[in-house]
Coordinates of C-alpha atoms in Angstrom, one line a residue:
X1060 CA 0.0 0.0 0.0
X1061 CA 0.7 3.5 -0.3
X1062 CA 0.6 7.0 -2.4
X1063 CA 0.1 6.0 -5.6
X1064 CA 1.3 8.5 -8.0
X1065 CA -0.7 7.7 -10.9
X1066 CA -4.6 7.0 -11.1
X1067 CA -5.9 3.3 -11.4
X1068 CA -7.2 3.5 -14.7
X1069 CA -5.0 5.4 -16.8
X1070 CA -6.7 4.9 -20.3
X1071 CA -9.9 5.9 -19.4
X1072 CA -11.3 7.3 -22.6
X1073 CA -14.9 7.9 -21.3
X1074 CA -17.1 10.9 -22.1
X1075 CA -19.1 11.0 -19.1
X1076 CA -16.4 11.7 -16.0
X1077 CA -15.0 14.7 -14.4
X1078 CA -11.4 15.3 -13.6
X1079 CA -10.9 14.7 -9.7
X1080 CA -9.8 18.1 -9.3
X1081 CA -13.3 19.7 -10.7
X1082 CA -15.1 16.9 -9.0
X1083 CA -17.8 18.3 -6.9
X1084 CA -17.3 16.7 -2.9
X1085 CA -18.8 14.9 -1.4
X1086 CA -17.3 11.8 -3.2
X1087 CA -18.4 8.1 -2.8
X1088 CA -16.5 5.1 -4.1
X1089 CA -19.2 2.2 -5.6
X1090 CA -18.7 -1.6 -5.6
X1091 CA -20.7 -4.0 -8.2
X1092 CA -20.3 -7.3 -7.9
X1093 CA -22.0 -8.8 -11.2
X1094 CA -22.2 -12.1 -13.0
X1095 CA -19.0 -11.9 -14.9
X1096 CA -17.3 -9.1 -13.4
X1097 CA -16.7 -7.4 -9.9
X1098 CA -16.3 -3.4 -10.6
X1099 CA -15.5 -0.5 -8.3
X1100 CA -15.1 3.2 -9.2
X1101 CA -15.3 6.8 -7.5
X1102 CA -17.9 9.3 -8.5
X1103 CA -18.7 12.9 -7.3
X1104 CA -21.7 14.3 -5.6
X1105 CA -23.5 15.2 -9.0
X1106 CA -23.1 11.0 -10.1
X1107 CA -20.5 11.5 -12.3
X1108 CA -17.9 9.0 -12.8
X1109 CA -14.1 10.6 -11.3
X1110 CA -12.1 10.2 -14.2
X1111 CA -9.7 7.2 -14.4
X1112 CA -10.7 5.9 -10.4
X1113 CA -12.0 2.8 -11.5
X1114 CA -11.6 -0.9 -11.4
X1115 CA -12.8 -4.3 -12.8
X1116 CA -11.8 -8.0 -11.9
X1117 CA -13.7 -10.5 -14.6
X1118 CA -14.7 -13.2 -13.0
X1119 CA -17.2 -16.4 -13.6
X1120 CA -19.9 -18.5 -12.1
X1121 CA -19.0 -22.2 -11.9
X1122 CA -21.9 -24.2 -13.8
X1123 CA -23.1 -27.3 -14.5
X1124 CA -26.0 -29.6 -16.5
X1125 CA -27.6 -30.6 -13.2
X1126 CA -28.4 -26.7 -12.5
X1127 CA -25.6 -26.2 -10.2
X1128 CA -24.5 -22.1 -10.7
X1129 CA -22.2 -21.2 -7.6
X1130 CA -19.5 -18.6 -7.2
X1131 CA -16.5 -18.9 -4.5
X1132 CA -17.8 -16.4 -1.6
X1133 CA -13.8 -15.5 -0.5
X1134 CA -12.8 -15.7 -4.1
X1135 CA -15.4 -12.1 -4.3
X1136 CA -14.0 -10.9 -0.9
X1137 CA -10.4 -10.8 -2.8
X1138 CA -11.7 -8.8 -5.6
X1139 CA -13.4 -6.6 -3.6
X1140 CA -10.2 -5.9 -1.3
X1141 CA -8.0 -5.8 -4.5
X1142 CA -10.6 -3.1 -6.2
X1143 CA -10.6 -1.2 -2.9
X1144 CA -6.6 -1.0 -2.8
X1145 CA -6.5 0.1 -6.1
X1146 CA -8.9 2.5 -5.9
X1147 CA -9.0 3.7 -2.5
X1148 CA -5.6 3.6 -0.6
X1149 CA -4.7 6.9 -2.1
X1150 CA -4.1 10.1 -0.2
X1151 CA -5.6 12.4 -3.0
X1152 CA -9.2 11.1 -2.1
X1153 CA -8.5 11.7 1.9
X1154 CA -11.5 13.4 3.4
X1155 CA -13.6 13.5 0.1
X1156 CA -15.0 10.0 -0.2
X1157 CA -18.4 10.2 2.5
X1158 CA -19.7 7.1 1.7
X1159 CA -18.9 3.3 0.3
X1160 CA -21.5 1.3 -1.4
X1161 CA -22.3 -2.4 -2.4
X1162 CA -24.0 -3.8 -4.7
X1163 CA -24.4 -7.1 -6.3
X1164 CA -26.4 -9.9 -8.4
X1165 CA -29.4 -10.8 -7.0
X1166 CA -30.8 -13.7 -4.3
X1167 CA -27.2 -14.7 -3.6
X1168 CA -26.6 -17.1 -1.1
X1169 CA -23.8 -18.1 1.5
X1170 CA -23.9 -20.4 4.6
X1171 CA -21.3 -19.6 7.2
X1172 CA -20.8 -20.8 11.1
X1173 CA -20.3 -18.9 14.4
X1174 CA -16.6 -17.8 13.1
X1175 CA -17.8 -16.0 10.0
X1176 CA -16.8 -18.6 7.8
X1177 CA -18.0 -19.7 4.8
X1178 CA -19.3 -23.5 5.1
X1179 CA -21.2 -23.5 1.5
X1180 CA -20.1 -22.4 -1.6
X1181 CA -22.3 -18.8 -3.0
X1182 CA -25.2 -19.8 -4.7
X1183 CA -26.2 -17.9 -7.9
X1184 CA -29.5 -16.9 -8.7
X1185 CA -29.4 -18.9 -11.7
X1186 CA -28.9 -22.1 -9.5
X1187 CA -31.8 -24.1 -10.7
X1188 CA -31.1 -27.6 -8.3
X1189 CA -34.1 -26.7 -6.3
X1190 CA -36.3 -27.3 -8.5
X1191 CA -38.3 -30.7 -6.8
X1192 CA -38.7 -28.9 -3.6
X1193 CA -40.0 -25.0 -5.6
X1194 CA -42.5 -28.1 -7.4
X1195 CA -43.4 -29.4 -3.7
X1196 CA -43.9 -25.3 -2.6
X1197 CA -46.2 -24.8 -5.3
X1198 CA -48.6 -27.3 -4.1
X1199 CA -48.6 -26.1 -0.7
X1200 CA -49.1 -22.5 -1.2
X1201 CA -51.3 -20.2 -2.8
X1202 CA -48.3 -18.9 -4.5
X1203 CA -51.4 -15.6 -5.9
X1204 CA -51.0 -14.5 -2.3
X1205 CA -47.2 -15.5 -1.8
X1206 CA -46.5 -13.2 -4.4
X1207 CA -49.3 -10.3 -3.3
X1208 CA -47.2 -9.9 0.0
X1209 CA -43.4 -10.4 -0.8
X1210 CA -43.9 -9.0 -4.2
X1211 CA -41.9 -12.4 -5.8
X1212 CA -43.8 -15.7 -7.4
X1213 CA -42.0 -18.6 -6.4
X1214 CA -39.3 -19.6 -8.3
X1215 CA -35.8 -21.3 -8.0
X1216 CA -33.9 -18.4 -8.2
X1217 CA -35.7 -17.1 -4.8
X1218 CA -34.5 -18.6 -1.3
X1219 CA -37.5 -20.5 0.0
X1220 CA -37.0 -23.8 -2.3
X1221 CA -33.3 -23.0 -1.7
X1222 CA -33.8 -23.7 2.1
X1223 CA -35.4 -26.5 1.7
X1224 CA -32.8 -28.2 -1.0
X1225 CA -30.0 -27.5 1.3
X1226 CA -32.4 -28.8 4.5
X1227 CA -32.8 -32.0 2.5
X1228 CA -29.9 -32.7 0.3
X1229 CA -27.5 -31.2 2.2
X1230 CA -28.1 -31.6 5.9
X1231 CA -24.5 -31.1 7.2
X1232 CA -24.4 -28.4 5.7
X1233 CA -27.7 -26.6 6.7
X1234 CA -27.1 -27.3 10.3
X1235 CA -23.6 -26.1 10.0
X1236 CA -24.7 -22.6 9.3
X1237 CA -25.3 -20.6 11.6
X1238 CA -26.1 -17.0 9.6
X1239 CA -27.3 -17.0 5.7
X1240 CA -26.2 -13.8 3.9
X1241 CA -26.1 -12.5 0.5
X1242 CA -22.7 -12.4 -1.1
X1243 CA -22.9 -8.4 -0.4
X1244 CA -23.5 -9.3 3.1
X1245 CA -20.6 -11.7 3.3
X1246 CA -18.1 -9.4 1.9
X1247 CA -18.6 -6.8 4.5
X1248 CA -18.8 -9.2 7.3
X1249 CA -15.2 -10.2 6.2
X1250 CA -13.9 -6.8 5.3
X1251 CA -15.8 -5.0 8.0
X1252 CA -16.2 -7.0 10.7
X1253 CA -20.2 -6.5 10.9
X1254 CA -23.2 -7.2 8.0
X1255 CA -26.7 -6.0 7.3
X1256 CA -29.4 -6.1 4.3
X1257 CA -30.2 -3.2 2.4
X1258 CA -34.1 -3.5 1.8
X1259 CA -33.0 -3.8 -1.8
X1260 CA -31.5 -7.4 -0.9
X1261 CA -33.9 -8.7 1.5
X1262 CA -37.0 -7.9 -1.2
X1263 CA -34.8 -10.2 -3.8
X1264 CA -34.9 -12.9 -1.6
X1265 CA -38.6 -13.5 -1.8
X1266 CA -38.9 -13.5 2.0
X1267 CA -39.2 -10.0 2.7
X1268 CA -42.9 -8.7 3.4
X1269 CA -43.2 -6.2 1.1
X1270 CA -46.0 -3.7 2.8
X1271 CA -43.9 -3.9 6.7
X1272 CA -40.4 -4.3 5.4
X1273 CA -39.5 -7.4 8.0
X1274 CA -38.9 -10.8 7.0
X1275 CA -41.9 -12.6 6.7
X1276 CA -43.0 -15.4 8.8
X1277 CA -45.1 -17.8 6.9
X1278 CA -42.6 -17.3 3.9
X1279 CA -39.8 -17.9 6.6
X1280 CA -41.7 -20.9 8.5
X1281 CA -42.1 -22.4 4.5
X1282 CA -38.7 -22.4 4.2
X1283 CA -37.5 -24.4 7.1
X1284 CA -35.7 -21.4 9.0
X1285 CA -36.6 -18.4 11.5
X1286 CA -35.2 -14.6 11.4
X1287 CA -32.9 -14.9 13.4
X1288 CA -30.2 -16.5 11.0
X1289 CA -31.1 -13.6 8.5
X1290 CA -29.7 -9.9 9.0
X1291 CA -31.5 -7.2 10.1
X1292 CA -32.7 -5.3 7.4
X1293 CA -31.2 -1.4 6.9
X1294 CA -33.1 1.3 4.4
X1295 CA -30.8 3.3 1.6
X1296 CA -30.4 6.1 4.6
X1297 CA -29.2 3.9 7.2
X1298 CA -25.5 3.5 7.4
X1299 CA -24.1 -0.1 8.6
X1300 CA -23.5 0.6 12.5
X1301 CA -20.4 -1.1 14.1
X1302 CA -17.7 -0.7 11.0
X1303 CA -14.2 -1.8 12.6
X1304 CA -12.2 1.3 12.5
X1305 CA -8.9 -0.8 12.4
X1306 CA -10.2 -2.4 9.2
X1307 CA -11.0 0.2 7.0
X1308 CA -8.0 2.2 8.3
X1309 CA -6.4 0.2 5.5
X1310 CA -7.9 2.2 2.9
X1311 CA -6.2 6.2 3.4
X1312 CA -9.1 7.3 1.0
X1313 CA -11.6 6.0 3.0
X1314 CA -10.9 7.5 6.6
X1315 CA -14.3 9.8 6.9
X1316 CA -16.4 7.4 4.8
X1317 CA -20.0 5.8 6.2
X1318 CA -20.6 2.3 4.7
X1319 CA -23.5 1.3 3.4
X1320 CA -25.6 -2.2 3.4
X1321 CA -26.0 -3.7 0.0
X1322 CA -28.2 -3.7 -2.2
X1323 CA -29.5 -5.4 -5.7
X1324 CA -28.0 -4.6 -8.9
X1325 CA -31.1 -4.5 -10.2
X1326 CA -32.0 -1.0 -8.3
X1327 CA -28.5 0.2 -9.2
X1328 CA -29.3 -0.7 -12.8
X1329 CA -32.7 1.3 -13.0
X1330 CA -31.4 4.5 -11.2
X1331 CA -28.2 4.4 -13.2
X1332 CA -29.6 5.2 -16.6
X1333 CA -32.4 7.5 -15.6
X1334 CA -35.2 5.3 -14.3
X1335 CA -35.7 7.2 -11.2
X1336 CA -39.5 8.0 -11.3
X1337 CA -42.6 6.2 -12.4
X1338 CA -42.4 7.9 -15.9
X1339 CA -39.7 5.6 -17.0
X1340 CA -39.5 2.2 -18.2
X1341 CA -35.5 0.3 -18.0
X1342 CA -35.1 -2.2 -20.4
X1343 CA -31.6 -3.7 -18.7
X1344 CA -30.2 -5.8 -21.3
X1345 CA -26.6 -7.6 -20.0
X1346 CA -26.1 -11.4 -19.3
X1347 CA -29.9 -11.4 -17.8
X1348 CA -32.3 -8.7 -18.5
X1349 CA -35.7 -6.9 -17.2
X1350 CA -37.9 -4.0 -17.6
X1351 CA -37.9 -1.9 -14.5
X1352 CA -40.1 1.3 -13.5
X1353 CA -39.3 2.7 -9.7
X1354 CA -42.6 3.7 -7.9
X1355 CA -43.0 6.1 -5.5
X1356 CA -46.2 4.4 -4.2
X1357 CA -46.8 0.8 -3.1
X1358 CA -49.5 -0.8 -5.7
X1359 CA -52.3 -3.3 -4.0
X1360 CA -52.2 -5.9 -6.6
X1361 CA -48.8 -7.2 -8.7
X1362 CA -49.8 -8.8 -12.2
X1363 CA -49.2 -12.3 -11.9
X1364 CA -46.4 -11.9 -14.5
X1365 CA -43.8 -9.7 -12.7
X1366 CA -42.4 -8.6 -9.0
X1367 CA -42.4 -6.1 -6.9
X1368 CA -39.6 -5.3 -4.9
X1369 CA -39.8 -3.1 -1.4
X1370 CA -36.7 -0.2 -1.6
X1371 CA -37.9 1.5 1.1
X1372 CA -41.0 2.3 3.2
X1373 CA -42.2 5.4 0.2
X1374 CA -40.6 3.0 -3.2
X1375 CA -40.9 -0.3 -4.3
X1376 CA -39.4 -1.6 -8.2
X1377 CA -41.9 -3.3 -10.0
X1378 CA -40.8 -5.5 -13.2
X1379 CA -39.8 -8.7 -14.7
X1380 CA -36.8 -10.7 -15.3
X1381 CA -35.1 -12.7 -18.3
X1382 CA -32.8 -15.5 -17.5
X1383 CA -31.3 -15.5 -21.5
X1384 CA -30.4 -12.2 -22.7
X1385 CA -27.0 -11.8 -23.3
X1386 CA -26.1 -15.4 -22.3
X1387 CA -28.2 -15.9 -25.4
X1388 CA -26.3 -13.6 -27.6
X1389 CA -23.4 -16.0 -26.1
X1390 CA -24.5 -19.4 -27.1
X1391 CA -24.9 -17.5 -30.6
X1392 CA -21.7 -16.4 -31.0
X1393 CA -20.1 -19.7 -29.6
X1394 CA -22.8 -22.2 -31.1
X1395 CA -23.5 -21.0 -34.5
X1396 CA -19.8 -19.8 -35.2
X1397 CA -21.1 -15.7 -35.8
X1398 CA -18.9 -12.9 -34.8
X1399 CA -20.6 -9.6 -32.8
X1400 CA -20.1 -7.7 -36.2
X1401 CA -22.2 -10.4 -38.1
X1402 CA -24.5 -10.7 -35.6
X1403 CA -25.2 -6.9 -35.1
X1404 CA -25.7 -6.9 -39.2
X1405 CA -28.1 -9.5 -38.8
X1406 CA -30.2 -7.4 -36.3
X1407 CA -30.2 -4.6 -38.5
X1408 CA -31.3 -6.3 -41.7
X1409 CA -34.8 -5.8 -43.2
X1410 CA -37.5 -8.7 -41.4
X1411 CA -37.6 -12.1 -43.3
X1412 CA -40.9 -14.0 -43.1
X1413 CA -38.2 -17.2 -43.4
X1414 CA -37.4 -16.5 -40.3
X1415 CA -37.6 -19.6 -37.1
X1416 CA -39.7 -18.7 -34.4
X1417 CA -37.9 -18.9 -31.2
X1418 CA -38.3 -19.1 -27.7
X1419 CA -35.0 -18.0 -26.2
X1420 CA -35.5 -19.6 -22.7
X1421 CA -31.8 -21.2 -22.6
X1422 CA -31.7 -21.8 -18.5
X1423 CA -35.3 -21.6 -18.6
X1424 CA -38.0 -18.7 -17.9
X1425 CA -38.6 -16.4 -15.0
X1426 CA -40.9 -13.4 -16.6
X1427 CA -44.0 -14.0 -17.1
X1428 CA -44.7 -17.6 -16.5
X1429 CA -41.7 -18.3 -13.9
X1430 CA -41.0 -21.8 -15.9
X1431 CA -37.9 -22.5 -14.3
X1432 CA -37.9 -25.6 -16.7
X1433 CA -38.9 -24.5 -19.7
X1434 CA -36.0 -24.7 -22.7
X1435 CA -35.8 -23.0 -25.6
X1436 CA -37.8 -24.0 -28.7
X1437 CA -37.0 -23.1 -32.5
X1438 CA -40.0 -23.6 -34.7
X1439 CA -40.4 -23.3 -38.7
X1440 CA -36.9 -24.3 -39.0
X1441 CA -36.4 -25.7 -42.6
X1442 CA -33.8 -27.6 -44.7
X1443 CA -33.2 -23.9 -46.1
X1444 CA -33.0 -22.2 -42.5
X1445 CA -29.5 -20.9 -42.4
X1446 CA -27.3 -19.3 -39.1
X1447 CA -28.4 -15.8 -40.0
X1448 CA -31.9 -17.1 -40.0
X1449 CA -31.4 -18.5 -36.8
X1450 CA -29.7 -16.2 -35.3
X1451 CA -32.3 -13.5 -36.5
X1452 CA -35.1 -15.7 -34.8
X1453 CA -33.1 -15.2 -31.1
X1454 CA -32.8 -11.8 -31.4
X1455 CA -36.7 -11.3 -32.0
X1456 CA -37.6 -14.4 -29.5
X1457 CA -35.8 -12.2 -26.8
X1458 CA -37.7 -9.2 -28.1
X1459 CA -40.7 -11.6 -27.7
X1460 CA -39.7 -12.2 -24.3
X1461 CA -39.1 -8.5 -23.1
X1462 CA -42.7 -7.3 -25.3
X1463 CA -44.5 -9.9 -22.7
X1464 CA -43.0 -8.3 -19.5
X1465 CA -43.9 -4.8 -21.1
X1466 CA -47.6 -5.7 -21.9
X1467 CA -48.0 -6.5 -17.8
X1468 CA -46.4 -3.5 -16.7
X1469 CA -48.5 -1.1 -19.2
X1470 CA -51.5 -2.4 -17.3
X1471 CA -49.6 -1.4 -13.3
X1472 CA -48.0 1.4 -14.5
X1473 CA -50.6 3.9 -16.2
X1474 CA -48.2 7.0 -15.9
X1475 CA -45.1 5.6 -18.2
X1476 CA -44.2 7.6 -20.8
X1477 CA -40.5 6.6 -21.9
X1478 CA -38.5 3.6 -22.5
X1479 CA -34.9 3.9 -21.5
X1480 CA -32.4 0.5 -23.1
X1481 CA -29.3 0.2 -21.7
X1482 CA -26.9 -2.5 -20.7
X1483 CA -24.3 -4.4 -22.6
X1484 CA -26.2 -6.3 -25.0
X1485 CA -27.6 -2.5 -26.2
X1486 CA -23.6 -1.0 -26.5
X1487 CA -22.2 -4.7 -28.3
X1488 CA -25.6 -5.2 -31.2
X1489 CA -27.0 -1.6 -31.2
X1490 CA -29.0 -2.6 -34.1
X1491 CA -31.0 -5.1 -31.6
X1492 CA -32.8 -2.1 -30.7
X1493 CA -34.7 -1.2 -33.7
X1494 CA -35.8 -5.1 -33.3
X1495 CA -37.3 -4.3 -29.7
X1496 CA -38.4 -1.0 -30.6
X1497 CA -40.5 -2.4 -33.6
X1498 CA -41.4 -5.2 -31.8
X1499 CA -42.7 -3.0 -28.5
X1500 CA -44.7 -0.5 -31.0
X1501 CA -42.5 2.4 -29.1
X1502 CA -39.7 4.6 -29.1
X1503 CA -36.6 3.5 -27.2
X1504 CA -33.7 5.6 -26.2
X1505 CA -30.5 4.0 -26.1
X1506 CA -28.4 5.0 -22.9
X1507 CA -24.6 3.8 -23.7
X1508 CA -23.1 5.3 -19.8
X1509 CA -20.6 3.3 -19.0
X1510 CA -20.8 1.6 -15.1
X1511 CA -24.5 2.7 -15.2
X1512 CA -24.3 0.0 -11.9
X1513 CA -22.5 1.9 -10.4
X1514 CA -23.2 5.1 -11.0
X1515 CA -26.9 4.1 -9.4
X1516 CA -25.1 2.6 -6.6
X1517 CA -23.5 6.2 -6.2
X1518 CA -26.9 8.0 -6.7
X1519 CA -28.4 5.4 -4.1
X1520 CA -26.0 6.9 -1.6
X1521 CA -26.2 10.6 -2.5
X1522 CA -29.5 11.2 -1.7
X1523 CA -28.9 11.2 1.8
X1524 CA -25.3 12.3 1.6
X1525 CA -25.7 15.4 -0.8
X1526 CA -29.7 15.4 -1.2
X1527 CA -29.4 19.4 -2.6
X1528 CA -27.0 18.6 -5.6
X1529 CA -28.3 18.1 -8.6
X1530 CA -27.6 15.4 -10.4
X1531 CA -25.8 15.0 -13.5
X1532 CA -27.7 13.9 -17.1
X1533 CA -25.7 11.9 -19.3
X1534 CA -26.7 12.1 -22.8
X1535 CA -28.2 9.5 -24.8
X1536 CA -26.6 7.8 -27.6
X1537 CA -30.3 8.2 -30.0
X1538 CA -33.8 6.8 -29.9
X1539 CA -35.2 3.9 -31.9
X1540 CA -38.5 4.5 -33.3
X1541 CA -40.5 1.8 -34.3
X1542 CA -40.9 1.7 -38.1
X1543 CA -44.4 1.9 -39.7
X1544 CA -43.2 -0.7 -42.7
X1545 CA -42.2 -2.9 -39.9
X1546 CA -45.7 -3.3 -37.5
X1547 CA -47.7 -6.2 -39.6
X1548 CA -44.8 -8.4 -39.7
X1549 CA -44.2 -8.0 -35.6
X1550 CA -47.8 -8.5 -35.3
X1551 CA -47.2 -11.7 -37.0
X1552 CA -44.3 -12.4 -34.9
X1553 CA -45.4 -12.4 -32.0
X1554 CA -48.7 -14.1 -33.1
X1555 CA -46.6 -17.0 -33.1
X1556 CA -44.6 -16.5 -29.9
X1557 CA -47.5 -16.4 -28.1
X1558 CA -48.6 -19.8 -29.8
X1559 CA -45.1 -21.3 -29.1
X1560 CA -45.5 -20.3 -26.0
X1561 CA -48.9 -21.9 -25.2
X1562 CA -47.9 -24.9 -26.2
X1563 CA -44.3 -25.5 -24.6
X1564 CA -44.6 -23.4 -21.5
X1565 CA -48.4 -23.0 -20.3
X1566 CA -48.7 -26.4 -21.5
X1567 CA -46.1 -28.4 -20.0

């Protein structure tokens, strides 16, 4: 450690950042721990990105055919320390940075014992093994109401059929834990020495009452555990009480800095690229996706398709979420043999009517239908189908898939009037978007901020550290109107995703 004499990032040929001179205090340094990447970086009270105080350790879920999608929990902690020596042991930031913030991939899961140790691997929330026990759940609850009061359906990426996989496949280990955190949670109880939930974790978990804010008890007494081995549960305001002095002292940027409980990436996502108010719809489109619109009121009823996640006790998020969006743009690349150039002038070719019909459920479907099982289909695939062809049929499938989250949240959320896309599927196939604004029926502005994670992560914490600084608008890169020529044929299209979808989803 020491006075570094240059800044971490030294290339960093962004648009949107301020030089750390001009930066406007108070400053807060951001932590992101996503599905193939942990990130840090510095911004200023106004949101904007400090200029070249940034950091990024790629990493990747371990995976398997039985459903298995785990992470090492230490292997995070490393990254995290690494990003915060990089970033943060620095004299130059002394008494600017007022606040550090976590965020991280949601309904995480780590089992550790009396010590703080970990004695389970992190479980991803694309870990799909509990699926006989969510099949068992579903039979004993009304999962309508389930989902009215914690604002989740029941699913195997939420903790309830979790529990009870570990409880009965895994008995050591269940009885070996004595706390169950959140990766976010784990990190800090390593680094820091003490742990909480942001509200924006607990609500992911699908055990978190939605209208009181506590953990709920018959979602709790479903899953085989009591409250007590969950953390208390902190709002956006609250700062985590207890921080070891002697720990963060290792960090010379961080000496005045409050730390905060984590929260969802999800949240960070939303807030990131605009999606602040109950105007604006997010279309997130990275390895997963959703469509996202922050309330500032708590609605009655959810539609059956989507969530609706508690933030605090005014906000809750209400949306869907896509298990296949860039990991589907993946298995393209890698299984058909494309390149991103191809691929992105293959989105922006005129609509074929040769073109396969496709369900692009990969590692199956949460929104709408929460068919963990369900696999992708192609349909209308002929002797003469091609990879373009194919490939074309993915990229309006996932369309397909986003247009049925947007129909649900039209009908909750009367007072939308944009459609913000942003994410790294948007920046890689650009084109993509005039497929999804076609397919929609409305415009969509492309937001291409870089660390938009982040950046809501850093917003997240400024309004209670600097709530009478403006905040900072980033341009966006254009809008994508949908094109009359174009409306008959995505009429057609998803005509027959919707009959694809009958049949090998509602009907299985």
């Amino acid at each position: 450690m020491g006075k570094h004499k240059n800044t971490p990032c030294l290339d960093d040929g962004v648009d949107f950042a301020v030089e750390l001179d001009r930066a406007q205090d108070p400053l807060v340094m951001t932590l992101d721990i996503g599905s193939t990447a942990t990130r840090g970086s510095v911004h200023d009270a106004t949101g904007t990105p400090v200029r070249g105080y940034r950091h990024k350790i790629p990493h990747a879920f371990t995976t398997a055919a039985d459903g298995t999608s785990v992470i090492d929990p230490d292997q995070v902690v490393d990254e995290i320390r690494e990003i915060l020596d990089v970033v943060c042991d620095r004299t130059e930031l002394a008494g600017q940075v007022r606040g550090v913030g976590l965020d991280s991939f949601a309904s995480s899961l780590v089992g550790v014992d009396a010590k703080g140790d970990p004695v389970t691997e992190c479980f991803t929330y694309a870990d799909s093994r509990c699926a006989p026990q969510l099949k068992q759940m579903r039979e004993e609850l009304d999962e309508r109401q389930v989902q009215q009061t914690v604002g989740a359906r029941l699913h195997t990426s939420y903790l309830a059929p979790r529990f009870r996989w570990l409880a009965e496949t895994r008995p050591e280990d269940f009885e070996a834990a004595e706390r169950w955190l959140s990766i976010g949670e784990y990190v800090w109880l390593r680094l820091l020495g003490t742990t909480a939930a942001g509200t924006a974790t607990a609500a992911w978990t699908g055990l978190l009452n939605r209208r009181s804010g506590n953990w709920d008890r018959r979602m709790l007494k479903a899953a085989g555990i009591t409250a007590d081995v969950l953390s208390p549960v902190l709002e956006p305001h609250e700062p985590l009480p207890d921080v070891d002095p002697e720990r963060t002292a290792r960090w010379q940027g961080l000496a005045d800095a409050q730390w905060f409980a984590p929260v969802a990436d999800g949240l960070c996502a939303n807030l990131g690229v605009g999606g602040s108010d109950e105007h604006t719809i997010v279309a997130s489109a990275a390895t997963s996706g959703a469509m996202r619109v922050l309330l500032h009121h708590r609605p009655q009823d959810i539609p059956p398709g989507l969530w609706c996640y508690r933030i605090d006790s005014s906000r809750c998020l209400l949306g869907g979420a896509l298990n296949d969006v860039g990991r589907a743009v993946s298995w393209l690349l890698d299984t058909l043999a494309l390149d991103g150039v191809v691929l992105d002038e293959i989105a922006a070719a005129d609509p074929s009517p040769d073109t396969p019909g496709v369900l692009p459920f990969l590692t199956g479907e949460r929104s709408t239908g929460w068919a963990g099982s369900a696999r992708a289909v192609f349909a209308d695939v002929s002797a003469s189908t091609d990879a373009s062809a194919m490939a074309r049929g993915m990229l309006e499938g996932i369309a397909g898939s986003y247009r049925r989250v947007s129909d649900e949240l039209e009908r909750a959320a009367t007072d939308v009037e944009r459609i913000v896309a942003a994410g790294r599927v948007t920046q890689e196939l650009p084109s993509w978007l005039q497929i999804l604004g076609d397919y929609l029926g409305t415009p969509v502005i492309h937001q291409t901020i870089k660390r938009s994670t982040c950046r809501g992560n850093a917003l997240l914490m400024l309004e209670s550290l600097a709530p009478d600084v403006e905040c900072s608008s980033p341009e966006p890169a254009g809008t994508y109107t949908p094109r009359d020529s174009a409306q008959e044929y995505y009429r057609g299209v998803h005509d027959r995703f919707e009959r694809l979808y009958g049949a090998a989803v509602e009907g299985s």
